């Protein structure tokens, strides 16, 4: 089962980081960690772009006007 949480404040993020025990020595260090982070970011961005495009296509087919109001950056906290 996946662990998921919505973190809305910096203190919550810091508490979550401490719970993850990121200081432990494991195989996800150095270049591996950076490559994994970049890959996760790329996959998430591509998936979101695909979902938005799919939704806009559906909206267009239904004749509903596009009501997007811009976007903003989200931060995802993972063990990587």
Coordinates of N, CA and C in Angstrom, one line a residue:
X1 N 0.8 -1.2 0.0 CA 0.0 0.0 0.0 C 0.9 1.2 0.0
X2 N 0.5 2.3 -0.7 CA 1.2 3.5 -0.8 C 1.0 4.4 0.4
X3 N 2.0 5.1 0.8 CA 1.9 6.1 1.8 C 1.7 7.4 1.1
X4 N 0.6 8.1 1.4 CA 0.3 9.4 0.8 C -0.1 10.4 1.9
X5 N 0.3 11.6 1.7 CA -0.1 12.7 2.7 C -0.1 14.0 1.9
X6 N -1.0 14.8 2.3 CA -1.0 16.2 1.8 C -0.4 17.1 2.9
X7 N 0.7 17.7 2.5 CA 1.4 18.5 3.5 C 1.2 20.0 3.1
X8 N 0.7 20.8 4.0 CA 0.3 22.1 3.7 C 1.2 23.2 4.4
X9 N 2.1 22.8 5.3 CA 2.9 23.8 6.0 C 4.4 23.2 6.0
X10 N 5.3 24.1 6.2 CA 6.7 23.8 6.3 C 6.9 22.9 7.6
X11 N 6.4 23.2 8.7 CA 6.6 22.3 9.9 C 6.1 20.9 9.6
X12 N 5.0 20.8 8.9 CA 4.5 19.4 8.6 C 5.5 18.7 7.7
X13 N 6.1 19.4 6.7 CA 7.1 18.8 5.8 C 8.3 18.4 6.6
X14 N 8.8 19.2 7.5 CA 10.0 18.9 8.3 C 9.7 17.7 9.1
X15 N 8.5 17.6 9.7 CA 8.2 16.4 10.6 C 8.2 15.2 9.7
X16 N 7.6 15.3 8.5 CA 7.5 14.1 7.6 C 8.9 13.7 7.2
X17 N 9.8 14.6 6.9 CA 11.2 14.3 6.5 C 11.9 13.6 7.6
X18 N 11.7 14.0 8.9 CA 12.3 13.3 10.0 C 11.8 11.9 10.1
X19 N 10.5 11.7 9.9 CA 9.9 10.4 10.0 C 10.4 9.5 8.9
X20 N 10.8 10.0 7.8 CA 11.3 9.2 6.7 C 12.8 8.7 7.0
X21 N 13.4 9.3 7.9 CA 14.8 8.8 8.3 C 15.7 8.9 7.1
X22 N 15.7 10.0 6.4 CA 16.5 10.2 5.2 C 18.0 10.1 5.4
X23 N 18.5 10.2 6.7 CA 19.9 10.2 6.9 C 20.5 8.8 6.9
X24 N 19.6 7.8 6.8 CA 20.1 6.4 6.9 C 20.9 6.1 5.6
X25 N 21.9 5.3 5.8 CA 22.7 4.9 4.6 C 22.0 3.8 3.8
X26 N 21.7 4.2 2.6 CA 21.0 3.2 1.7 C 21.6 3.3 0.3
X27 N 21.0 2.6 -0.6 CA 21.6 2.6 -1.9 C 21.1 3.8 -2.8
X28 N 20.2 4.6 -2.3 CA 19.7 5.7 -3.0 C 20.4 7.0 -2.6
X29 N 21.7 7.0 -2.9 CA 22.5 8.1 -2.6 C 23.2 8.6 -3.9
X30 N 23.8 9.8 -3.8 CA 24.6 10.3 -4.9 C 23.9 10.4 -6.2
X31 N 24.5 10.0 -7.2 CA 23.9 10.1 -8.6 C 22.6 9.3 -8.7
X32 N 22.5 8.2 -8.0 CA 21.2 7.4 -8.1 C 20.0 8.3 -7.6
X33 N 20.2 8.9 -6.5 CA 19.2 9.7 -5.9 C 18.8 10.8 -6.8
X34 N 19.7 11.6 -7.4 CA 19.4 12.7 -8.3 C 18.7 12.2 -9.6
X35 N 19.2 11.1 -10.1 CA 18.6 10.5 -11.3 C 17.2 10.0 -11.0
X36 N 17.0 9.4 -9.9 CA 15.6 9.0 -9.5 C 14.7 10.2 -9.3
X37 N 15.1 11.2 -8.7 CA 14.3 12.4 -8.5 C 13.9 13.0 -9.8
X38 N 14.9 13.1 -10.7 CA 14.6 13.7 -12.0 C 13.6 12.9 -12.8
X39 N 13.8 11.6 -12.7 CA 12.9 10.6 -13.4 C 11.4 10.7 -12.9
X40 N 11.3 10.7 -11.5 CA 10.0 10.9 -10.9 C 9.3 12.2 -11.3
X41 N 10.1 13.3 -11.3 CA 9.6 14.6 -11.7 C 9.1 14.6 -13.1
X42 N 9.9 14.0 -14.0 CA 9.6 13.9 -15.4 C 8.3 13.1 -15.7
X43 N 8.2 11.9 -15.0 CA 7.0 11.1 -15.2 C 5.8 11.8 -14.7
X44 N 5.8 12.4 -13.5 CA 4.7 13.1 -13.0 C 4.2 14.2 -13.9
X45 N 5.2 15.0 -14.4 CA 4.9 16.1 -15.2 C 4.2 15.6 -16.5
X46 N 4.8 14.6 -17.1 CA 4.2 14.0 -18.3 C 2.8 13.5 -18.1
X47 N 2.6 12.8 -17.0 CA 1.3 12.2 -16.7 C 0.2 13.4 -16.5
X48 N 0.6 14.4 -15.8 CA -0.3 15.5 -15.6 C -0.6 16.2 -16.9
X49 N 0.4 16.4 -17.8 CA 0.1 17.0 -19.1 C -0.8 16.2 -19.9
X50 N -0.6 14.9 -19.8 CA -1.5 14.0 -20.6 C -2.9 14.0 -20.1
X51 N -3.1 14.1 -18.7 CA -4.4 14.1 -18.2 C -5.1 15.4 -18.5
X52 N -4.4 16.5 -18.5 CA -5.0 17.8 -18.8 C -5.4 17.8 -20.3
X53 N -4.5 17.3 -21.2 CA -4.9 17.2 -22.6 C -6.1 16.4 -22.8
X54 N -6.2 15.2 -22.1 CA -7.3 14.4 -22.3 C -8.6 15.0 -21.8
X55 N -8.5 15.7 -20.7 CA -9.7 16.4 -20.2 C -10.1 17.5 -21.1
X56 N -9.2 18.3 -21.6 CA -9.5 19.4 -22.6 C -10.1 18.8 -23.8
X57 N -9.7 17.7 -24.3 CA -10.3 17.0 -25.5 C -11.7 16.7 -25.2
X58 N -11.9 16.1 -24.0 CA -13.3 15.7 -23.6 C -14.2 16.9 -23.5
X59 N -13.7 18.0 -22.9 CA -14.4 19.2 -22.7 C -14.8 19.8 -24.1
X60 N -13.9 19.8 -25.0 CA -14.1 20.3 -26.3 C -15.2 19.5 -27.0
X61 N -15.1 18.2 -26.9 CA -16.1 17.3 -27.5 C -17.5 17.6 -27.0
X62 N -17.6 17.9 -25.7 CA -18.9 18.2 -25.1 C -19.4 19.6 -25.3
X63 N -18.5 20.4 -25.9 CA -18.9 21.8 -26.2 C -18.9 22.7 -25.0
X64 N -18.2 22.3 -24.0 CA -18.0 23.1 -22.8 C -16.8 24.1 -23.0
X65 N -17.0 25.3 -22.6 CA -15.9 26.3 -22.8 C -14.7 25.9 -21.8
X66 N -13.5 26.2 -22.3 CA -12.3 26.0 -21.5 C -12.3 27.0 -20.4
X67 N -12.2 26.6 -19.1 CA -12.2 27.5 -18.0 C -11.0 27.5 -17.2
X68 N -9.9 27.1 -17.8 CA -8.6 27.1 -17.0 C -8.3 28.5 -16.6
X69 N -7.7 28.5 -15.4 CA -7.4 29.8 -14.8 C -5.9 29.9 -14.5
X70 N -5.0 29.3 -15.2 CA -3.6 29.3 -14.9 C -3.2 28.0 -14.1
X71 N -2.0 28.1 -13.6 CA -1.5 27.0 -12.9 C -0.4 27.4 -11.9
X72 N 0.0 26.6 -11.0 CA 1.0 26.9 -10.1 C 1.8 25.6 -9.8
X73 N 3.0 25.8 -9.2 CA 3.9 24.6 -9.0 C 3.4 23.9 -7.7
X74 N 3.5 22.6 -7.8 CA 3.3 21.7 -6.6 C 4.6 21.1 -6.3
X75 N 4.7 20.8 -5.0 CA 5.9 20.1 -4.5 C 5.5 18.7 -4.0
X76 N 6.3 17.7 -4.4 CA 6.0 16.4 -4.0 C 7.2 15.9 -3.1
X77 N 6.8 15.4 -1.9 CA 7.8 15.0 -1.0 C 7.9 13.4 -1.1
X78 N 9.0 12.9 -1.4 CA 9.2 11.4 -1.5 C 10.4 11.0 -0.7
X79 N 10.6 9.8 -0.6 CA 11.9 9.3 0.1 C 13.1 9.6 -0.7
X80 N 12.9 9.9 -2.0 CA 14.1 10.3 -2.9 C 14.4 11.7 -2.7

